[in-house]
JSON list of C-alpha atoms in Angstrom, two decimals:
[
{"chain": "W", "resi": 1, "resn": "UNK", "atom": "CA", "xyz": [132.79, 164.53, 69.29]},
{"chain": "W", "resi": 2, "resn": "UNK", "atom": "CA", "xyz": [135.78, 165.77, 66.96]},
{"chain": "W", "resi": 3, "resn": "UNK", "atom": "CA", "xyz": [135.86, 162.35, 64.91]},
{"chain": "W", "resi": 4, "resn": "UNK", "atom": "CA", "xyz": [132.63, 163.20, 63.52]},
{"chain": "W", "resi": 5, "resn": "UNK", "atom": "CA", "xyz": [132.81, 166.57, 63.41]},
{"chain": "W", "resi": 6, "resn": "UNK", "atom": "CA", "xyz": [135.45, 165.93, 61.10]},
{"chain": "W", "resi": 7, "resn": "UNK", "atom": "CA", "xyz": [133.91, 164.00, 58.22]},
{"chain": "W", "resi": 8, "resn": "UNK", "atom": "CA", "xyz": [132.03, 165.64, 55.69]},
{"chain": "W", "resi": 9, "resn": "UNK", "atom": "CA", "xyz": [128.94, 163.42, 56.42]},
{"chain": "W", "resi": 10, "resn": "UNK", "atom": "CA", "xyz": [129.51, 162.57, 60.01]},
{"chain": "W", "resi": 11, "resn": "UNK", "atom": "CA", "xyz": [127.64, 159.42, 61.42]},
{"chain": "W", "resi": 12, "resn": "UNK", "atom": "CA", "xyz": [126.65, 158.73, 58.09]},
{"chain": "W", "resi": 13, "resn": "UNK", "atom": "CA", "xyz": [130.21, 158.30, 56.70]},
{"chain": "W", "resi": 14, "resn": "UNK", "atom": "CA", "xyz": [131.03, 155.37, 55.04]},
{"chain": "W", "resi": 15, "resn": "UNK", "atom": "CA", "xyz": [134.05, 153.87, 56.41]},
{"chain": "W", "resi": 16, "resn": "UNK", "atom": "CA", "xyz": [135.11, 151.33, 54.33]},
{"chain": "W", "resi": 17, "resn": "UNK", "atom": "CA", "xyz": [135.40, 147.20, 54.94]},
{"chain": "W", "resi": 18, "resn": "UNK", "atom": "CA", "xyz": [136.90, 146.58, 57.76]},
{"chain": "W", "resi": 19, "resn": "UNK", "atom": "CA", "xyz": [136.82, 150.35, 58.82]},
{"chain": "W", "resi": 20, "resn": "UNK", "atom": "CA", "xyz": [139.77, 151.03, 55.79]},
{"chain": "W", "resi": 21, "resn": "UNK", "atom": "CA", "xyz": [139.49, 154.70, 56.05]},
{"chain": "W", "resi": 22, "resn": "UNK", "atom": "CA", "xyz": [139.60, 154.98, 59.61]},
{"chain": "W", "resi": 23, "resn": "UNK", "atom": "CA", "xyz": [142.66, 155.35, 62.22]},
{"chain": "W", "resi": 24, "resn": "UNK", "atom": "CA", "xyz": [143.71, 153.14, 65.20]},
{"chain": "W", "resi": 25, "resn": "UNK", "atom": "CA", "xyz": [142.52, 155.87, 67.56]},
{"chain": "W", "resi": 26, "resn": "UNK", "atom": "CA", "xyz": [139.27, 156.41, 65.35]},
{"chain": "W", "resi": 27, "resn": "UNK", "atom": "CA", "xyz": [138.57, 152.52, 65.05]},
{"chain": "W", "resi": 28, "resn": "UNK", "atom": "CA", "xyz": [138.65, 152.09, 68.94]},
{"chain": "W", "resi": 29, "resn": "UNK", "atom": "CA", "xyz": [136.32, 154.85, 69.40]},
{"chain": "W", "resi": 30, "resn": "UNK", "atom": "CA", "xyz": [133.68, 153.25, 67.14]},
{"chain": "W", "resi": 31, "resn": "UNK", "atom": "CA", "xyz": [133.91, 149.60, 68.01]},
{"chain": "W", "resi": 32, "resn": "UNK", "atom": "CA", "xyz": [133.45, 151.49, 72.22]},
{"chain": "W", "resi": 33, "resn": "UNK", "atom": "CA", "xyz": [130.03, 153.02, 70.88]},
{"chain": "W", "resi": 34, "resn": "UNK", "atom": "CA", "xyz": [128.71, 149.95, 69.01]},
{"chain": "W", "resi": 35, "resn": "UNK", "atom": "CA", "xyz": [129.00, 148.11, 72.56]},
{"chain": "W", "resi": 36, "resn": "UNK", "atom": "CA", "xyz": [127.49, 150.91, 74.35]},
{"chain": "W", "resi": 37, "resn": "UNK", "atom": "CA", "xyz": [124.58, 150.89, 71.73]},
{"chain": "W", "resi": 38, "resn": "UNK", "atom": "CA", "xyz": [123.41, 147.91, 73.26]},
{"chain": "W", "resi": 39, "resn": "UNK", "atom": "CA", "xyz": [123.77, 148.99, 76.75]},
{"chain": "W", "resi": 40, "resn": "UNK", "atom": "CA", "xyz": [125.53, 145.91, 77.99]},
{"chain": "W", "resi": 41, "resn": "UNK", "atom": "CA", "xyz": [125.38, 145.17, 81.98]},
{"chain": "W", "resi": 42, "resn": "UNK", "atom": "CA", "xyz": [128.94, 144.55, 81.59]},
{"chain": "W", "resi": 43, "resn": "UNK", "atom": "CA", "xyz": [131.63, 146.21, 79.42]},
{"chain": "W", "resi": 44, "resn": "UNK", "atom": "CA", "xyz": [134.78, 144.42, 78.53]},
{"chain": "W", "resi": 45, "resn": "UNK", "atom": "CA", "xyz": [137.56, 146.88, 77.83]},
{"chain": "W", "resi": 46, "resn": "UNK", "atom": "CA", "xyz": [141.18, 145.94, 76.89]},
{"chain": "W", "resi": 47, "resn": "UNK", "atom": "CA", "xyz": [143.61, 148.45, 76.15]},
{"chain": "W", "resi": 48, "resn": "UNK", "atom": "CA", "xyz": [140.39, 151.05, 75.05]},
{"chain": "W", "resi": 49, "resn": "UNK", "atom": "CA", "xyz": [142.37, 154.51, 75.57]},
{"chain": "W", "resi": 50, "resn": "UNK", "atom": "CA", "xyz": [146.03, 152.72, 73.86]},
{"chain": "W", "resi": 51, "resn": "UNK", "atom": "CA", "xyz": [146.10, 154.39, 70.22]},
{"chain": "W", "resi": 52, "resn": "UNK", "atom": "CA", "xyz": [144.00, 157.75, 71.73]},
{"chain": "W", "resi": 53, "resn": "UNK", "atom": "CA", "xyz": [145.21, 161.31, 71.44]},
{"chain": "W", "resi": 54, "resn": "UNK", "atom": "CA", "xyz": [145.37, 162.47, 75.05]},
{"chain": "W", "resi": 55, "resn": "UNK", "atom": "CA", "xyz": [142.53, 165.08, 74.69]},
{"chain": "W", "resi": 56, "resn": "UNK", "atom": "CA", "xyz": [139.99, 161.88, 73.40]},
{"chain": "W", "resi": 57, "resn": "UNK", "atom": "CA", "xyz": [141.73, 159.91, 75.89]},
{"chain": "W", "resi": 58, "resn": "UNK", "atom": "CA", "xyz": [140.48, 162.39, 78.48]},
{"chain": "W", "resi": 59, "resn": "UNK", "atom": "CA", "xyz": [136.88, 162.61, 76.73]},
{"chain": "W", "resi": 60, "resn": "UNK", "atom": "CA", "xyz": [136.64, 158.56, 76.74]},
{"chain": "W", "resi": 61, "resn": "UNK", "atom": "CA", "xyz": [137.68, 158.65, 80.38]},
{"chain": "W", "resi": 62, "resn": "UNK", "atom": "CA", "xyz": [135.25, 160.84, 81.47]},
{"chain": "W", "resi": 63, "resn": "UNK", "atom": "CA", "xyz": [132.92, 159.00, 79.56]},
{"chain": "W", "resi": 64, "resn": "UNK", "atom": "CA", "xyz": [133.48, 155.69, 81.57]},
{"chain": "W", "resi": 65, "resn": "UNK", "atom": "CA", "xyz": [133.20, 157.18, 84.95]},
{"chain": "W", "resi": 66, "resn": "UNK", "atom": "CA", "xyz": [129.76, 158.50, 84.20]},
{"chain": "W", "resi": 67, "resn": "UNK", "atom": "CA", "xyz": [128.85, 155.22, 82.79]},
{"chain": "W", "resi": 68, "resn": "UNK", "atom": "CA", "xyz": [129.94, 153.10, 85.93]},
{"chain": "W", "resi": 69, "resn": "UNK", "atom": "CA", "xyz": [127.16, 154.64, 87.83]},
{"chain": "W", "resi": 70, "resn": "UNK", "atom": "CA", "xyz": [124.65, 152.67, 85.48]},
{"chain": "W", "resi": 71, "resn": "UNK", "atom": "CA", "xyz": [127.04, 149.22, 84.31]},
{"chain": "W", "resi": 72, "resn": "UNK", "atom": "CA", "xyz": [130.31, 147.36, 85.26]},
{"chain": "W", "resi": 73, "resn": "UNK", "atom": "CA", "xyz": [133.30, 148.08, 83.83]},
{"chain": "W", "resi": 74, "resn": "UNK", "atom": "CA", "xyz": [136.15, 145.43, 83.40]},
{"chain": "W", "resi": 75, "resn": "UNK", "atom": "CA", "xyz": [139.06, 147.90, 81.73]},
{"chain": "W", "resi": 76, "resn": "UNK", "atom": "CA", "xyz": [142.72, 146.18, 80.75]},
{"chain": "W", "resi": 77, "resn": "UNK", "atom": "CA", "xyz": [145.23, 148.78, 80.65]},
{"chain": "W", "resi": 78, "resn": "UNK", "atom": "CA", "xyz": [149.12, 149.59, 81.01]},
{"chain": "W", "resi": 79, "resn": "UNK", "atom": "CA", "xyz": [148.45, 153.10, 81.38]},
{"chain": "W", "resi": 80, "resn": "UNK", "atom": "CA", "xyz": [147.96, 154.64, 84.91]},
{"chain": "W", "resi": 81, "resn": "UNK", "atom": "CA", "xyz": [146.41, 157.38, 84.15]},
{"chain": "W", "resi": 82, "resn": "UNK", "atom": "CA", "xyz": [143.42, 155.02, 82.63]},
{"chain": "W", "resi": 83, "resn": "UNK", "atom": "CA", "xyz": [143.54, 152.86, 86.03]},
{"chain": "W", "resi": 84, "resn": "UNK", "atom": "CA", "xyz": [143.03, 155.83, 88.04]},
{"chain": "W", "resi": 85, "resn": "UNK", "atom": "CA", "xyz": [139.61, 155.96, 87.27]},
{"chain": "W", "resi": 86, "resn": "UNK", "atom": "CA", "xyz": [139.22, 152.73, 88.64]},
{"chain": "W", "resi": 87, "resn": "UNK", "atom": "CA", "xyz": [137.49, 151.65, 91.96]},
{"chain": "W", "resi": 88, "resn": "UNK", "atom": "CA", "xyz": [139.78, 148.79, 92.49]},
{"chain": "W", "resi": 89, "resn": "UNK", "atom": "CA", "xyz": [143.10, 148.55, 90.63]},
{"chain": "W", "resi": 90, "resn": "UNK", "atom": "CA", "xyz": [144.16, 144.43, 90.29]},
{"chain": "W", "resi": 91, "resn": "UNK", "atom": "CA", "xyz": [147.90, 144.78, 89.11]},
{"chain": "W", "resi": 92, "resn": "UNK", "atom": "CA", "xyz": [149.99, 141.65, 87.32]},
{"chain": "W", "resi": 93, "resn": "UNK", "atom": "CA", "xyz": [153.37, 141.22, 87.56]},
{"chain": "W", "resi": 94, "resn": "UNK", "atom": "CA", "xyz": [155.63, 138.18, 87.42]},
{"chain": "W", "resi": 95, "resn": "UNK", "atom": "CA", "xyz": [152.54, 136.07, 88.25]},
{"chain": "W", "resi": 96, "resn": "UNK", "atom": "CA", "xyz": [151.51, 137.70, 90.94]},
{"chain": "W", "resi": 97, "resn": "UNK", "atom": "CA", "xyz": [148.16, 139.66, 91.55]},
{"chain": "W", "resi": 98, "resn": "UNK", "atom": "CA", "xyz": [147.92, 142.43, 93.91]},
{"chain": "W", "resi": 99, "resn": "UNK", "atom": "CA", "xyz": [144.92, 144.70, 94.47]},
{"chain": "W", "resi": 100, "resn": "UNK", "atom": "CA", "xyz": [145.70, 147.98, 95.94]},
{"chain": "W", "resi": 101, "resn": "UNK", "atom": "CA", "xyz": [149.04, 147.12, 96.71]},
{"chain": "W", "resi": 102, "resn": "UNK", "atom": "CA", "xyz": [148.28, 144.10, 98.67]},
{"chain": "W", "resi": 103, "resn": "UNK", "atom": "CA", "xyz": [149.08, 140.66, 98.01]},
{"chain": "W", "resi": 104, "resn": "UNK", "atom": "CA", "xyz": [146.29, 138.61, 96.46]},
{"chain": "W", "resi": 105, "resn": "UNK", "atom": "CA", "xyz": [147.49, 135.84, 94.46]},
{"chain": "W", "resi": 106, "resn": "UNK", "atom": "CA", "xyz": [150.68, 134.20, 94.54]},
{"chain": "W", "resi": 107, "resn": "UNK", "atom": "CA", "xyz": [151.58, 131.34, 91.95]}
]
């Protein structure tokens, strides 16, 4: 992967407290492999593609639909193109749910 590619002493770089030298994009992309270090039956995602470049988005994307073969994935997004790797899309709007275009909660 390009982000460690990129650093002089890849995996090993020192980041800095609180990930200092790192960018939005970069700091997403590490805090989505510590959780998949510990191979969690469940992955919580919320907003995980937002501060991407498209070409990681696309790498992180593919990433997740190989890895929902072998966990669940709960993923929080305003993008489409991250919901469309989705097997059910549950959308919000005005306090109403809807999955797949059908009405499932109304308040």
């Amino acid at each position: 992967m390009e982000l460690f590619q990129s650093i002089p002493q890849g995996l090993l770089t020192r980041v800095g407290e609180d990930g200092l030298n790192l960018s939005g994009g970069q700091k997403q992309i590490v805090a989505l492999l510590r959780a998949l270090f510990t191979k969690p039956q469940l992955l919580l995602l919320d907003e995980a593609t937002a501060a991407l470049d498209p070409k990681t988005e696309k790498f992180i994307l593919n990433l997740l639909i190989r890895l929902k073969k072998d966990m669940g994935i709960l993923l929080v997004t305003h993008k489409e193109s991250t919901a469309k790797i989705a097997d059910e899309v549950y959308e919000i709007e005005n306090g109403t749910c809807k999955i797949s275009n059908k009405l499932l909660i109304t308040p």
